[in-house]
């Protein structure tokens, strides 16, 4: 699995938008704190599978289809 962080944007409300490429597919997540971002970046460097699971758990931008 190849995980590439394409952009990290800090919002004025304190939220962090993270855009990823995972094996050619684009994903977008919203994180709520710097601690979540640091944990994700640390995992993404050596364990991309765990990093993807981590960011899916702490994602604040959950759609109804993702929950069901």
PDB file of C-alpha atoms in Angstrom:
ATOM      1  CA  UNK A   1       0.000   0.000   0.000  1.00  0.00           C
ATOM      2  CA  UNK A   2       1.319   3.414  -0.924  1.00  0.00           C
ATOM      3  CA  UNK A   3      -0.007   6.388   1.072  1.00  0.00           C
ATOM      4  CA  UNK A   4       0.846   9.927  -0.056  1.00  0.00           C
ATOM      5  CA  UNK A   5      -0.250  13.041   1.830  1.00  0.00           C
ATOM      6  CA  UNK A   6      -1.151  15.558  -0.885  1.00  0.00           C
ATOM      7  CA  UNK A   7      -2.202  18.482   1.321  1.00  0.00           C
ATOM      8  CA  UNK A   8      -2.761  19.535   4.905  1.00  0.00           C
ATOM      9  CA  UNK A   9      -4.853  22.681   5.373  1.00  0.00           C
ATOM     10  CA  UNK A  10      -5.536  24.396   8.693  1.00  0.00           C
ATOM     11  CA  UNK A  11      -8.968  26.017   8.922  1.00  0.00           C
ATOM     12  CA  UNK A  12      -9.656  29.213  10.895  1.00  0.00           C
ATOM     13  CA  UNK A  13     -11.964  27.195  13.174  1.00  0.00           C
ATOM     14  CA  UNK A  14      -9.125  24.902  14.245  1.00  0.00           C
ATOM     15  CA  UNK A  15     -10.062  21.972  12.018  1.00  0.00           C
ATOM     16  CA  UNK A  16      -7.451  20.337   9.798  1.00  0.00           C
ATOM     17  CA  UNK A  17      -8.288  19.101   6.273  1.00  0.00           C
ATOM     18  CA  UNK A  18      -6.068  16.242   5.095  1.00  0.00           C
ATOM     19  CA  UNK A  19      -6.065  15.028   1.476  1.00  0.00           C
ATOM     20  CA  UNK A  20      -4.475  11.657   0.682  1.00  0.00           C
ATOM     21  CA  UNK A  21      -3.710   9.415  -2.253  1.00  0.00           C
ATOM     22  CA  UNK A  22      -3.913   5.724  -1.381  1.00  0.00           C
ATOM     23  CA  UNK A  23      -3.025   3.445  -4.280  1.00  0.00           C
ATOM     24  CA  UNK A  24      -4.279   6.086  -6.729  1.00  0.00           C
ATOM     25  CA  UNK A  25      -7.585   6.847  -4.953  1.00  0.00           C
ATOM     26  CA  UNK A  26      -8.197  10.241  -3.381  1.00  0.00           C
ATOM     27  CA  UNK A  27      -9.426  10.528   0.199  1.00  0.00           C
ATOM     28  CA  UNK A  28     -10.262  13.619   2.232  1.00  0.00           C
ATOM     29  CA  UNK A  29     -10.514  13.718   6.016  1.00  0.00           C
ATOM     30  CA  UNK A  30     -11.122  16.363   8.674  1.00  0.00           C
ATOM     31  CA  UNK A  31      -9.163  16.123  11.914  1.00  0.00           C
ATOM     32  CA  UNK A  32     -10.009  18.016  15.071  1.00  0.00           C
ATOM     33  CA  UNK A  33      -6.652  18.568  16.755  1.00  0.00           C
ATOM     34  CA  UNK A  34      -2.912  18.832  16.264  1.00  0.00           C
ATOM     35  CA  UNK A  35      -2.482  15.631  18.305  1.00  0.00           C
ATOM     36  CA  UNK A  36      -4.574  13.696  15.776  1.00  0.00           C
ATOM     37  CA  UNK A  37      -2.489  15.138  12.942  1.00  0.00           C
ATOM     38  CA  UNK A  38       0.821  14.293  14.647  1.00  0.00           C
ATOM     39  CA  UNK A  39      -0.336  10.733  15.342  1.00  0.00           C
ATOM     40  CA  UNK A  40      -1.428  10.282  11.748  1.00  0.00           C
ATOM     41  CA  UNK A  41       1.802  11.648  10.254  1.00  0.00           C
ATOM     42  CA  UNK A  42       3.891   9.467  12.588  1.00  0.00           C
ATOM     43  CA  UNK A  43       1.992   6.340  11.527  1.00  0.00           C
ATOM     44  CA  UNK A  44       1.919   7.303   7.837  1.00  0.00           C
ATOM     45  CA  UNK A  45       5.694   7.311   7.673  1.00  0.00           C
ATOM     46  CA  UNK A  46       6.233   3.648   8.606  1.00  0.00           C
ATOM     47  CA  UNK A  47       2.805   1.967   8.880  1.00  0.00           C
ATOM     48  CA  UNK A  48       0.457   3.321   6.186  1.00  0.00           C
ATOM     49  CA  UNK A  49      -2.257   0.713   6.830  1.00  0.00           C
ATOM     50  CA  UNK A  50      -2.518   1.649  10.503  1.00  0.00           C
ATOM     51  CA  UNK A  51      -2.404   5.335   9.567  1.00  0.00           C
ATOM     52  CA  UNK A  52      -5.402   4.927   7.259  1.00  0.00           C
ATOM     53  CA  UNK A  53      -7.375   3.091   9.969  1.00  0.00           C
ATOM     54  CA  UNK A  54      -6.420   5.776  12.506  1.00  0.00           C
ATOM     55  CA  UNK A  55      -7.540   8.665  10.316  1.00  0.00           C
ATOM     56  CA  UNK A  56     -10.837   6.910   9.528  1.00  0.00           C
ATOM     57  CA  UNK A  57     -11.535   6.598  13.288  1.00  0.00           C
ATOM     58  CA  UNK A  58     -10.828  10.242  14.144  1.00  0.00           C
ATOM     59  CA  UNK A  59     -12.431  11.717  11.004  1.00  0.00           C
ATOM     60  CA  UNK A  60     -14.931  14.472  11.854  1.00  0.00           C
ATOM     61  CA  UNK A  61     -16.418  14.681   8.347  1.00  0.00           C
ATOM     62  CA  UNK A  62     -18.468  11.471   8.455  1.00  0.00           C
ATOM     63  CA  UNK A  63     -21.189  11.063   5.900  1.00  0.00           C
ATOM     64  CA  UNK A  64     -24.341   9.085   6.560  1.00  0.00           C
ATOM     65  CA  UNK A  65     -23.244   6.352   4.111  1.00  0.00           C
ATOM     66  CA  UNK A  66     -19.940   5.910   5.984  1.00  0.00           C
ATOM     67  CA  UNK A  67     -21.689   5.311   9.317  1.00  0.00           C
ATOM     68  CA  UNK A  68     -24.188   2.707   8.066  1.00  0.00           C
TER      69      UNK A  68
END
